[in-house]
Coordinates of C-alpha atoms in Angstrom, one line a residue:
X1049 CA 18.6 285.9 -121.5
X1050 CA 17.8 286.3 -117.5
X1051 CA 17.2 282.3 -116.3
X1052 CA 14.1 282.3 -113.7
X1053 CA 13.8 279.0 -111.5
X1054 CA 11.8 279.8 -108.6
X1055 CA 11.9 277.5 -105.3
X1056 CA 9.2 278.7 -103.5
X1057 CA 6.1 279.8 -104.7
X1058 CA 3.4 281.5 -102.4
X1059 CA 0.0 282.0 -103.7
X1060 CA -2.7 284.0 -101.8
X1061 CA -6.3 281.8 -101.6
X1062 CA -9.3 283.6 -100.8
X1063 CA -11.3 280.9 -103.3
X1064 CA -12.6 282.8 -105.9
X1065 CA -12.7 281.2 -109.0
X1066 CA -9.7 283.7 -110.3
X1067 CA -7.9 282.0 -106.8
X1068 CA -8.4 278.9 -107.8
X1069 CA -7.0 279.6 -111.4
X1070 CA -4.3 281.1 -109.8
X1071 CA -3.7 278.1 -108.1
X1072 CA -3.5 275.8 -111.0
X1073 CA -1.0 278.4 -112.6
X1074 CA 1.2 278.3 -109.5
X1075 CA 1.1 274.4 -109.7
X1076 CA 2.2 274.2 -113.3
X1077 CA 4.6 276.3 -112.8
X1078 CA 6.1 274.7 -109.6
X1079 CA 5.6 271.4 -111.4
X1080 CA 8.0 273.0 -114.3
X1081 CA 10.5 274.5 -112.0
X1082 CA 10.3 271.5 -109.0
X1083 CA 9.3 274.3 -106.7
X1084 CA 7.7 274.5 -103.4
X1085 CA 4.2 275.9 -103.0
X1086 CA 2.6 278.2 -100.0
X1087 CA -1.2 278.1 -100.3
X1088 CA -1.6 281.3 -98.1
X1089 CA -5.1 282.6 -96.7
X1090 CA -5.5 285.9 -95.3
X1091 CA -8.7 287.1 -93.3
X1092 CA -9.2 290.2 -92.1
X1093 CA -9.5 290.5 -88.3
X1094 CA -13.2 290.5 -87.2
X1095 CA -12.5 292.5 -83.8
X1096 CA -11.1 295.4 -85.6
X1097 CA -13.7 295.4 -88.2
X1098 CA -17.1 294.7 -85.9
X1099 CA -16.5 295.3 -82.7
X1100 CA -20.1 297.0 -82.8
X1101 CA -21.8 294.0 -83.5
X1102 CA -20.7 291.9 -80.6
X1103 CA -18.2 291.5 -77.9
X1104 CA -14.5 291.1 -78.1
X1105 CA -14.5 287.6 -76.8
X1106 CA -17.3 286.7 -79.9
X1107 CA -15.4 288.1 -82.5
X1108 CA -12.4 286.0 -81.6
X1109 CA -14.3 283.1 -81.3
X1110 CA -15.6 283.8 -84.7
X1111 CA -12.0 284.5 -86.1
X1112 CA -11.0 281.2 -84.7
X1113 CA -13.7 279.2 -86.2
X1114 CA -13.2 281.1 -89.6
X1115 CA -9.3 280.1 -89.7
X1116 CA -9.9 276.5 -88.6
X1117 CA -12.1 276.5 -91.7
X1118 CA -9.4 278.0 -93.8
X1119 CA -6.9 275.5 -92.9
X1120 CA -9.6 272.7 -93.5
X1121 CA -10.3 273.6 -97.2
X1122 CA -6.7 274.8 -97.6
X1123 CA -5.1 271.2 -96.6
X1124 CA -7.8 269.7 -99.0
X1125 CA -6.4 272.0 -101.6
X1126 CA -3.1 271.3 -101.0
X1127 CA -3.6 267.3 -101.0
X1128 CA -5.5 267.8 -104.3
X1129 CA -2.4 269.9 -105.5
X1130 CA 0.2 267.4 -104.4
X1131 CA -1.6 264.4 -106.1
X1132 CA -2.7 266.2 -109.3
X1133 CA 0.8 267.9 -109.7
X1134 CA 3.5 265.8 -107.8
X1135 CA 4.6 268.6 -105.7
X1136 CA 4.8 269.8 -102.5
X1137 CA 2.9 272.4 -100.7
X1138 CA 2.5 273.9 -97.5
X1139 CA -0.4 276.0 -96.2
X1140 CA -0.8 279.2 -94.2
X1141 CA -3.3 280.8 -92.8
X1142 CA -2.6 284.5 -91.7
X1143 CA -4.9 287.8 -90.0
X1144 CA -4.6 291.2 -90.5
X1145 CA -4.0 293.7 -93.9
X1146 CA -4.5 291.4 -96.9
X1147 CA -1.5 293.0 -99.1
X1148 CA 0.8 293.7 -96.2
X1149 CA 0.1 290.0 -94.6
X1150 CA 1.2 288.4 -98.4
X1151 CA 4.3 290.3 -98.6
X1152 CA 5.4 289.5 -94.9
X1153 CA 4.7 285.9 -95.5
X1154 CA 6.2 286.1 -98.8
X1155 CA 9.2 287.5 -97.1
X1156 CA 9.4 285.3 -94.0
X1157 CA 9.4 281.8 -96.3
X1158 CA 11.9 283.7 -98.6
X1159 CA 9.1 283.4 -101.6
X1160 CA 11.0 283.8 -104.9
X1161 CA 7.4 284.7 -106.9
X1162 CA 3.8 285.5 -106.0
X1163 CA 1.2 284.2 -108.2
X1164 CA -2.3 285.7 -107.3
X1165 CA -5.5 285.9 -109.0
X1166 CA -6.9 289.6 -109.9
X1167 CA -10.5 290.2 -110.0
X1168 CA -9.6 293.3 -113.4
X1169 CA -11.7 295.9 -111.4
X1170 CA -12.8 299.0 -113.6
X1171 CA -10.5 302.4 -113.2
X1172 CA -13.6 303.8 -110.9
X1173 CA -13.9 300.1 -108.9
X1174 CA -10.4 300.1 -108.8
X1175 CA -10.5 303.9 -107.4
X1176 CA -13.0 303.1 -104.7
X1177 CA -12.2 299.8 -103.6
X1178 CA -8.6 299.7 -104.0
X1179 CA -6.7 296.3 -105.4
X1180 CA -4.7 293.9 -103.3
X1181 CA -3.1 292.8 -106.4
X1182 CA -1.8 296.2 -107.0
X1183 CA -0.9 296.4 -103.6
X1184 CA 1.1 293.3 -103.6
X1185 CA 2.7 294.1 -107.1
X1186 CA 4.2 297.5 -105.4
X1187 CA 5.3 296.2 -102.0
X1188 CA 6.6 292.6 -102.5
X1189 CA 10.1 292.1 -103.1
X1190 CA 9.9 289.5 -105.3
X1191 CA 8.4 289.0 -108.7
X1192 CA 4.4 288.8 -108.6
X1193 CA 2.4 287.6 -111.7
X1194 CA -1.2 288.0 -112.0
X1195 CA -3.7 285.5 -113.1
X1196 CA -7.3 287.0 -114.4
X1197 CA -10.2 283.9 -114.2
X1198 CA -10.5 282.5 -117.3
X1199 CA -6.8 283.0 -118.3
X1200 CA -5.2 279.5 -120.0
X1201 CA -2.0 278.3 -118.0
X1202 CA -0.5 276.8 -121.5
X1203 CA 2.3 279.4 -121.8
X1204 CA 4.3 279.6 -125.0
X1205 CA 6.0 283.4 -124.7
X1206 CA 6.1 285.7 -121.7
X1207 CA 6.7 290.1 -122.0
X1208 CA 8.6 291.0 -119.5
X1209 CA 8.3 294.9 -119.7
X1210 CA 11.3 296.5 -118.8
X1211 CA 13.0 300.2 -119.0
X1212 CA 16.1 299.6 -117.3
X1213 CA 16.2 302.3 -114.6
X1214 CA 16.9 302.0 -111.2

């Protein structure tokens, strides 16, 4: 039997409801294994994306008032964490490609698992409008479990599919 006693934990917040689950999975967890949390949000750089709209300068403005607000509700997250749990957490909050900005910071803090809320997007939704989650699950080095919204954090067996080749 393969022991599993992670240190760090990161979990990506974007405050969804399936986040937010994702959150209290991480925190039971962490609270289980005495682990470390990384409340990490990731937003998407408004220059790049609507540079149309308005000017450069605007669009940083408005990226800088959108993090400030990130860190704001992610420090109340994390105090709420660290009192209902016992733990520690740190937050993040990062700009630029969703999945690839999770894996770096995952990577840089030396995350030993991902825990991050899936939203279970049809084949078709999944098709069009791609899945960070499965992003995540194919680039990260280190284990990444999914949480769906209404999923129960009371584990009593886990399937770990395996088929043993390199």
């Amino acid at each position: 039997m393969i022991k599993f006693g992670p240190k760090k934990i990161l979990i990506p917040v974007d405050f969804s409801p399936t986040s937010l689950n994702a959150v209290n999975h991480a925190a039971f967890l962490a609270e289980r294994f005495k682990s470390d949390l990384i409340l990490l949000h990731v937003m998407k750089n408004l220059t790049d994306q609507f540079q149309v709209l308005g000017s450069v300068p605007e669009m940083k403005r408005l990226n800088g008032k959108a993090g400030k607000t990130a860190e704001k509700k992610l420090s109340e997250l994390s105090k709420k964490i660290q009192k209902g749990y016992g733990i520690r957490s740190e937050i993040d909050v990062s700009t630029g490609s969703i999945p690839r900005e999770i894996v770096q910071v995952a990577t840089d803090n030396k995350a030993d698992l991902i825990v991050m809320g899936t939203h279970g997007y049809s084949a078709i939704e999944e098709f069009v409008l791609g899945s960070n989650a499965l992003s995540v699950l194919q680039l990260a080095k280190c284990p990444v479990m999914t949480i769906r919204e209404h999923t129960n954090h009371m584990y009593s067996k886990i399937v770990v599919p395996i088929d043993l080749s390199e």
